[in-house]
XYZ file of C-alpha atoms in Angstrom:
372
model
C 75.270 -46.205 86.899
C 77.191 -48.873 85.012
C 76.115 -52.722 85.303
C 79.594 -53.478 86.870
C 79.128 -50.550 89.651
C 75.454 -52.108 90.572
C 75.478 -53.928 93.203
C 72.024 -55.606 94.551
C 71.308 -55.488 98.591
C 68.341 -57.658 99.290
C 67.534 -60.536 97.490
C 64.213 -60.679 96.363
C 63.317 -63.762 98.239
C 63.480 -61.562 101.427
C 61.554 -58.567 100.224
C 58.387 -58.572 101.918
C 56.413 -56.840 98.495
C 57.804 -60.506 96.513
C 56.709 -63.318 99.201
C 54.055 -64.151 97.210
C 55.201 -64.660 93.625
C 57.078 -67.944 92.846
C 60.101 -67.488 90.556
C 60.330 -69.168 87.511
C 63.586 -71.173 87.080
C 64.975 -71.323 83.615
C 64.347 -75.019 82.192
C 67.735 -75.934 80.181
C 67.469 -79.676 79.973
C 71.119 -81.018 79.529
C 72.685 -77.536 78.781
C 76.384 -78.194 76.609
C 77.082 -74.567 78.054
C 75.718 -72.879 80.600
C 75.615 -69.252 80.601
C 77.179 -68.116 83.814
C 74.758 -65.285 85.820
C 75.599 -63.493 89.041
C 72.987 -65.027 91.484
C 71.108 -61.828 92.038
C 71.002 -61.469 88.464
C 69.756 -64.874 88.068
C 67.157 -64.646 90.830
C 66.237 -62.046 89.363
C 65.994 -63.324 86.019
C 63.446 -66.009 88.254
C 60.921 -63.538 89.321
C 61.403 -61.591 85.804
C 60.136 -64.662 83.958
C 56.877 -65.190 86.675
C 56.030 -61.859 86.680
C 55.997 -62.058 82.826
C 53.965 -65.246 82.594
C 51.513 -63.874 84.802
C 51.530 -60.568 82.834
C 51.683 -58.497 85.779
C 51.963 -54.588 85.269
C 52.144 -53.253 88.383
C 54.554 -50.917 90.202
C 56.774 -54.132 91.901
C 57.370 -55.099 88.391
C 58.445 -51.447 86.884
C 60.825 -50.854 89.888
C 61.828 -55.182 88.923
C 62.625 -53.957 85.204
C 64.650 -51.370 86.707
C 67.020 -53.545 88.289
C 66.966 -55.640 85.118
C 68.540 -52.899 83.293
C 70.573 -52.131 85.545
C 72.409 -55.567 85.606
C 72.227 -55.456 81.648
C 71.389 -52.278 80.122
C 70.894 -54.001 76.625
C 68.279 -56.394 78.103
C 65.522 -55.306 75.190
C 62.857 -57.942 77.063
C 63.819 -55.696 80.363
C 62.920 -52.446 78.126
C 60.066 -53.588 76.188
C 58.477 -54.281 79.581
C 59.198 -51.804 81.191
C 57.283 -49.833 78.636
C 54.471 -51.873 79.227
C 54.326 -51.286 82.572
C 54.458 -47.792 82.036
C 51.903 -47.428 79.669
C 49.461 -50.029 81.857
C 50.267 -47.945 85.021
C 49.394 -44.507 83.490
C 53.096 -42.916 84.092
C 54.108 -39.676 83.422
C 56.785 -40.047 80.553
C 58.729 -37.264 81.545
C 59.646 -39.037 85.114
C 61.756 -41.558 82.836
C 64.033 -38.731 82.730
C 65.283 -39.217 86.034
C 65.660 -43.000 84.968
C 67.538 -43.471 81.548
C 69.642 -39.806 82.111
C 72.400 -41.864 83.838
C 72.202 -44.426 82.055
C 72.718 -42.258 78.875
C 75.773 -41.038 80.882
C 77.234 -44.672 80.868
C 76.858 -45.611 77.353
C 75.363 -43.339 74.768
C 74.996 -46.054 72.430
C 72.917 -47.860 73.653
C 70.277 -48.695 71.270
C 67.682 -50.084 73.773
C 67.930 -46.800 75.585
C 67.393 -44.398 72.111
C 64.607 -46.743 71.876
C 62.961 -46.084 75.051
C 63.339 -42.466 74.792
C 61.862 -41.950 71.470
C 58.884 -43.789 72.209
C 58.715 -42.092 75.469
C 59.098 -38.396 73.331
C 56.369 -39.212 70.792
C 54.129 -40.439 74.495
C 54.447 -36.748 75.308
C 53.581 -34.751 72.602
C 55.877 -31.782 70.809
C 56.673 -30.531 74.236
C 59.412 -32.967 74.614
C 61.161 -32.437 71.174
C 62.949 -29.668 72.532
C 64.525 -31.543 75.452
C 65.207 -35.053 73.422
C 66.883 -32.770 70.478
C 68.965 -31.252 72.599
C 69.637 -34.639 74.698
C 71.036 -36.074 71.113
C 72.918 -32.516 70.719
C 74.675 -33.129 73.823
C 75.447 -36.824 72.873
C 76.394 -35.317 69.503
C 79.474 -33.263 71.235
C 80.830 -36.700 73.104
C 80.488 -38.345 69.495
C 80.272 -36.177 66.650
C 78.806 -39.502 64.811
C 76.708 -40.890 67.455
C 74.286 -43.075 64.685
C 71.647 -43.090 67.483
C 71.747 -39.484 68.514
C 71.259 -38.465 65.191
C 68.442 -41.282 63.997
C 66.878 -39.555 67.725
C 67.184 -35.942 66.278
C 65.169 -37.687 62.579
C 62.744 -38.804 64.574
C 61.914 -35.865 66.593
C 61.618 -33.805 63.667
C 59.764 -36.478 61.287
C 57.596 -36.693 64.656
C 56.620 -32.869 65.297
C 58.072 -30.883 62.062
C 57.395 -27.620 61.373
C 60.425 -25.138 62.180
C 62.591 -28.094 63.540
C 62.948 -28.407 59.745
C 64.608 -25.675 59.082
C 66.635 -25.621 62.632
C 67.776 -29.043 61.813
C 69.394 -28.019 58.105
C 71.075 -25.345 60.405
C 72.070 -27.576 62.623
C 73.755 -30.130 60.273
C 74.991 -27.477 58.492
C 77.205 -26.371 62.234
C 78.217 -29.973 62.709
C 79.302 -30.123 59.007
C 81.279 -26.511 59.399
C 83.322 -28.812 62.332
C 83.858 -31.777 60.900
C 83.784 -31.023 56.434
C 84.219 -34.768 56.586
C 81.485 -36.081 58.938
C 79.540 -38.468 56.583
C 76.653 -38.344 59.507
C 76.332 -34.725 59.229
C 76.032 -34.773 55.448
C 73.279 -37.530 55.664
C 71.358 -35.221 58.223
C 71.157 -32.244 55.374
C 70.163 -34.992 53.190
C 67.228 -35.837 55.451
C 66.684 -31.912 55.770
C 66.749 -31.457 51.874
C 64.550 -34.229 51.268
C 61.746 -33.027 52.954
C 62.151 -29.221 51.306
C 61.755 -30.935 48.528
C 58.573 -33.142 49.508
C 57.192 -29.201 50.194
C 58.439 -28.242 46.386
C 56.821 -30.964 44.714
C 53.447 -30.340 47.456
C 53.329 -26.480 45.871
C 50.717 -27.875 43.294
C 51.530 -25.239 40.457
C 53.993 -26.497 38.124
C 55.659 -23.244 37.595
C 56.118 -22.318 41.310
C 57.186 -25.819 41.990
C 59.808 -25.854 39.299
C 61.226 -22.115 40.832
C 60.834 -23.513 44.082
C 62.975 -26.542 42.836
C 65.686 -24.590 40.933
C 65.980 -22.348 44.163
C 66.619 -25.268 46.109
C 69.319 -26.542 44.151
C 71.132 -23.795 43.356
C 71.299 -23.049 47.746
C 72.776 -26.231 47.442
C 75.362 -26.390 45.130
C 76.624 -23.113 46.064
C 76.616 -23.993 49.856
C 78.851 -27.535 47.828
C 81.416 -25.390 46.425
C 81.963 -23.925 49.579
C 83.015 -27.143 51.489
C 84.628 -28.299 48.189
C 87.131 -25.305 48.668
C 88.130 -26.393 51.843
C 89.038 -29.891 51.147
C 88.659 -30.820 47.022
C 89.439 -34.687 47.971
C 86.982 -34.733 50.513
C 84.580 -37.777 49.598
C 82.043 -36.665 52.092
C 80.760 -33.913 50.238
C 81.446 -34.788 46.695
C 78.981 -38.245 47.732
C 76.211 -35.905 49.041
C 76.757 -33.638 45.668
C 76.028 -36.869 43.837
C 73.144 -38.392 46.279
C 71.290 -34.234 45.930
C 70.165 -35.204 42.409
C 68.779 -39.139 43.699
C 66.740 -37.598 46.543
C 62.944 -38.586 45.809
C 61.579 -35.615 43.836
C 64.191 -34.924 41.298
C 63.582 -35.585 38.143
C 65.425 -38.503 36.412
C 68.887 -37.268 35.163
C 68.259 -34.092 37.129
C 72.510 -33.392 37.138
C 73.002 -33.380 33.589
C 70.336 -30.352 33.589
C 72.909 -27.893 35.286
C 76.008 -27.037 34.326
C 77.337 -25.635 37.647
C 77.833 -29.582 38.276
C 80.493 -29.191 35.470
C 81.696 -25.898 36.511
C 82.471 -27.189 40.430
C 83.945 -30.180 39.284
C 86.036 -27.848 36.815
C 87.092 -26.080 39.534
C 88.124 -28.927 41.884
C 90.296 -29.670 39.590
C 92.228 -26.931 39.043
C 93.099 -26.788 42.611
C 93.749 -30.942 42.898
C 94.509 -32.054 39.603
C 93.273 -35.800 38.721
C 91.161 -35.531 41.891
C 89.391 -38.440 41.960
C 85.988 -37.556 43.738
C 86.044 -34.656 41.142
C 86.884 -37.311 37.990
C 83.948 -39.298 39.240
C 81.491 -37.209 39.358
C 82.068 -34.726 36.154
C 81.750 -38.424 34.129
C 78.337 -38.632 35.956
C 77.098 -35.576 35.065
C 78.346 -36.597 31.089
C 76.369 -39.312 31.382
C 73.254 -37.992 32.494
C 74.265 -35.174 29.813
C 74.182 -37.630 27.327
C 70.722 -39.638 28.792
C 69.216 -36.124 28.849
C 70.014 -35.496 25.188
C 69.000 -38.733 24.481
C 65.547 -38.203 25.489
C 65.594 -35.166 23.463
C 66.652 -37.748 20.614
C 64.070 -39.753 21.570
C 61.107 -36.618 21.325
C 62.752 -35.718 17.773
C 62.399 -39.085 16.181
C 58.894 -38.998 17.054
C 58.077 -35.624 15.646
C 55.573 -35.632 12.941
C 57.311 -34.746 10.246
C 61.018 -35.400 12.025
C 63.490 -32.980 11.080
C 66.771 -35.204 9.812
C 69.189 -32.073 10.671
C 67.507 -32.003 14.191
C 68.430 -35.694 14.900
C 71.291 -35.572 13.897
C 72.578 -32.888 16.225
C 71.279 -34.349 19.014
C 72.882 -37.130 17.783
C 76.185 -35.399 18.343
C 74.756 -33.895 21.548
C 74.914 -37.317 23.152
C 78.126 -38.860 21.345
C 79.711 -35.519 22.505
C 78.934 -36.157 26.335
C 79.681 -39.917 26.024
C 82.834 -39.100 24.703
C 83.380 -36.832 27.279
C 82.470 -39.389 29.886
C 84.870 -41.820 28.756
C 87.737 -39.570 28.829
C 87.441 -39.120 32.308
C 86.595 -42.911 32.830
C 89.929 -43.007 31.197
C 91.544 -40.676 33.357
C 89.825 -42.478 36.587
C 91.755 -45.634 35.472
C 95.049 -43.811 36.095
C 94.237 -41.839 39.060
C 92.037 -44.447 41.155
C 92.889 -47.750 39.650
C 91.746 -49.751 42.875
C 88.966 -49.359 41.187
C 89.266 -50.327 37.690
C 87.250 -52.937 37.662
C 84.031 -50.723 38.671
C 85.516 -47.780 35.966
C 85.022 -50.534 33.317
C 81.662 -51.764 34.332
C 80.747 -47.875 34.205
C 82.473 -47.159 30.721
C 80.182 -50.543 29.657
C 77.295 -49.118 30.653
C 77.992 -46.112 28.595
C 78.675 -48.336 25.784
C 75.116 -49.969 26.496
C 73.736 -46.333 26.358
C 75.151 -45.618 22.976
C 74.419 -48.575 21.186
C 71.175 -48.878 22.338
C 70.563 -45.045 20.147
C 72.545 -46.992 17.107
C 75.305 -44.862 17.675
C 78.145 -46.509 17.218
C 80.960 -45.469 14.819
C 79.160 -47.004 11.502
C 76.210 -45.236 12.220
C 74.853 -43.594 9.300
C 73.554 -39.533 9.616
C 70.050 -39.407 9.765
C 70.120 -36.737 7.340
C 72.322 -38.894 4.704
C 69.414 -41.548 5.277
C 67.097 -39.253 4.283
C 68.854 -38.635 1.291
C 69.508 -41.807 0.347
């Protein structure tokens, strides 16, 4: 029922169950506006504000916040009370059903209402996952990126877990398959992956962990390519391909440690040449090429004895994939240049990255040093 279709039949100064509370009046003083109410609304409003300063929780005031709502659905005072009374009163959660169902009907984003029902779910226990994921489902196919219905679904799941785990990375993954570009969808595998990979770094044995890990990825990036294929310039995916490797529980510079980054990028861009998702994120994985050399760089130059003709090839190692990177900065200039400005602040901090190993082009071999 929609605030505009709710009409109120008996004032509350004539219902017998009110007679004896006194409403409150709103004190304004010298108001420079006045906000203009309905009078029912604003008697109710009246008896709203006495039953609250007399912190009543009784059954006159549940069926009082119910009329609230009705007149404004967003009131969150109206809510927050109402759960209040519910809780003080001992009420069966799942009777709100028959309560916010219709109002979910009206306006599916309503945040007040997603409020309500997920404390209302976590009230109840795992029994009512079920029937709240499958509320947000059916919100899902009025509004395919329905913020609430989905931050409904995360909370479910984060709430009960188990095998909603896995049926929610299935169930992102059938949104996803009908909309390749539904940036809501792609966040909800994100929230799926991230917890797979909470369980990876749980396994406690190294080894199995780092299996576990690889496994992971490689599901991934295959399951990438696939929705690459079907649309290269698709931003959508190519931004979840480059927020995989900054999930908590990778390990820093985790792209530059597989080359199938390189090789789906590569292949992108045969199909849409100067692509510029592609472009963007083949000079990421460079870069984190290069930072992973570096560290390599880093171990060598600490060895005990160092090894001159070591260093100096991983020396190369990271010149190679800076150069690399740049090139496609370069290329990123001419294909996106709306966004030069933020190509050149990521070409300087490649510059930072290099200088900072005394690499630049006067650099002397470490192995000439040696000999020097």
């Amino acid at each position: 029922m929609s605030s505009e279709e709710y009409v109120e039949e008996v004032p509350y100064a004539q219902r017998p169950e009110w007679s004896d509370m006194q409403p409150l009046e709103l004190s304004e003083g010298v108001p420079v506006v006045s906000i203009q109410y309905f009078a029912n609304h604003k008697e109710q409003l009246a008896y709203f504000r006495a039953v609250m300063a007399k912190g009543e929780k009784s059954e006159r005031a549940l069926a009082l916040t119910a009329d609230m709502i009705h007149r404004n659905q967003a009131d969150y005072t109206a809510w927050e009370y109402r759960w209040q009374c519910l809780n003080e009163l001992g009420k069966d959660m799942s009777c709100e059903y028959e309560f916010t169902d219709p109002i979910m009907a009206d306006n599916a984003k309503n945040y007040q209402l997603w409020n309500h029902r997920r404390k209302c779910m976590l009230a109840q226990g795992s029994s009512a996952a079920q029937r709240e994921l499958q509320v947000a489902e059916d919100a899902l196919r009025v509004d395919e990126k329905n913020y609430h219905a989905w931050a409904h679904r995360q909370a479910a799941v984060q709430a009960y877990g188990g095998a909603l785990w896995e049926l929610e990375l299935a169930f992102s993954g059938t949104m996803i398959s009908k909309d390749v570009r539904n940036n809501s969808a792609w966040n909800q595998r994100a929230f799926a992956v991230q917890h797979q990979l909470r369980e990876v770094a749980a396994l406690g044995d190294a080894a199995a962990s780092q299996r576990a890990l690889t496994e992971l990825i490689d599901r991934e990036l295959q399951y990438i390519s696939a929705k690459i294929e079907l649309a290269p310039r698709n931003e959508s995916v190519w931004n979840y391909l480059r927020g995989l490797f900054l999930l908590p529980g990778m390990p820093a510079h985790a792209m530059g440690l597989y080359e199938q980054v390189y090789v789906l990028c590569k292949e992108a861009l045969l199909d849409a040449p100067s692509c510029p998702p592609a472009l963007d994120v083949m000079s990421e994985y460079y870069l984190h090429l290069a930072c992973v050399h570096a560290q390599h760089l880093a171990h060598l130059q600490h060895a005990s004895p160092p090894s001159p003709a070591d260093i100096d090839k991983a020396k190369a190692s990271v010149q190679q994939a800076a150069q690399s990177a740049t090139t496609l900065l370069n290329h990123l200039l001419i294909s996106d240049p709306i966004r030069t400005m933020y190509w050149n602040h990521r070409q300087r901090d490649l510059d930072t990255l290099v200088a900072s190993l005394g690499l630049g082009p006067d650099a002397q071999p470490a192995a000439a040093a040696a000999m020097a």
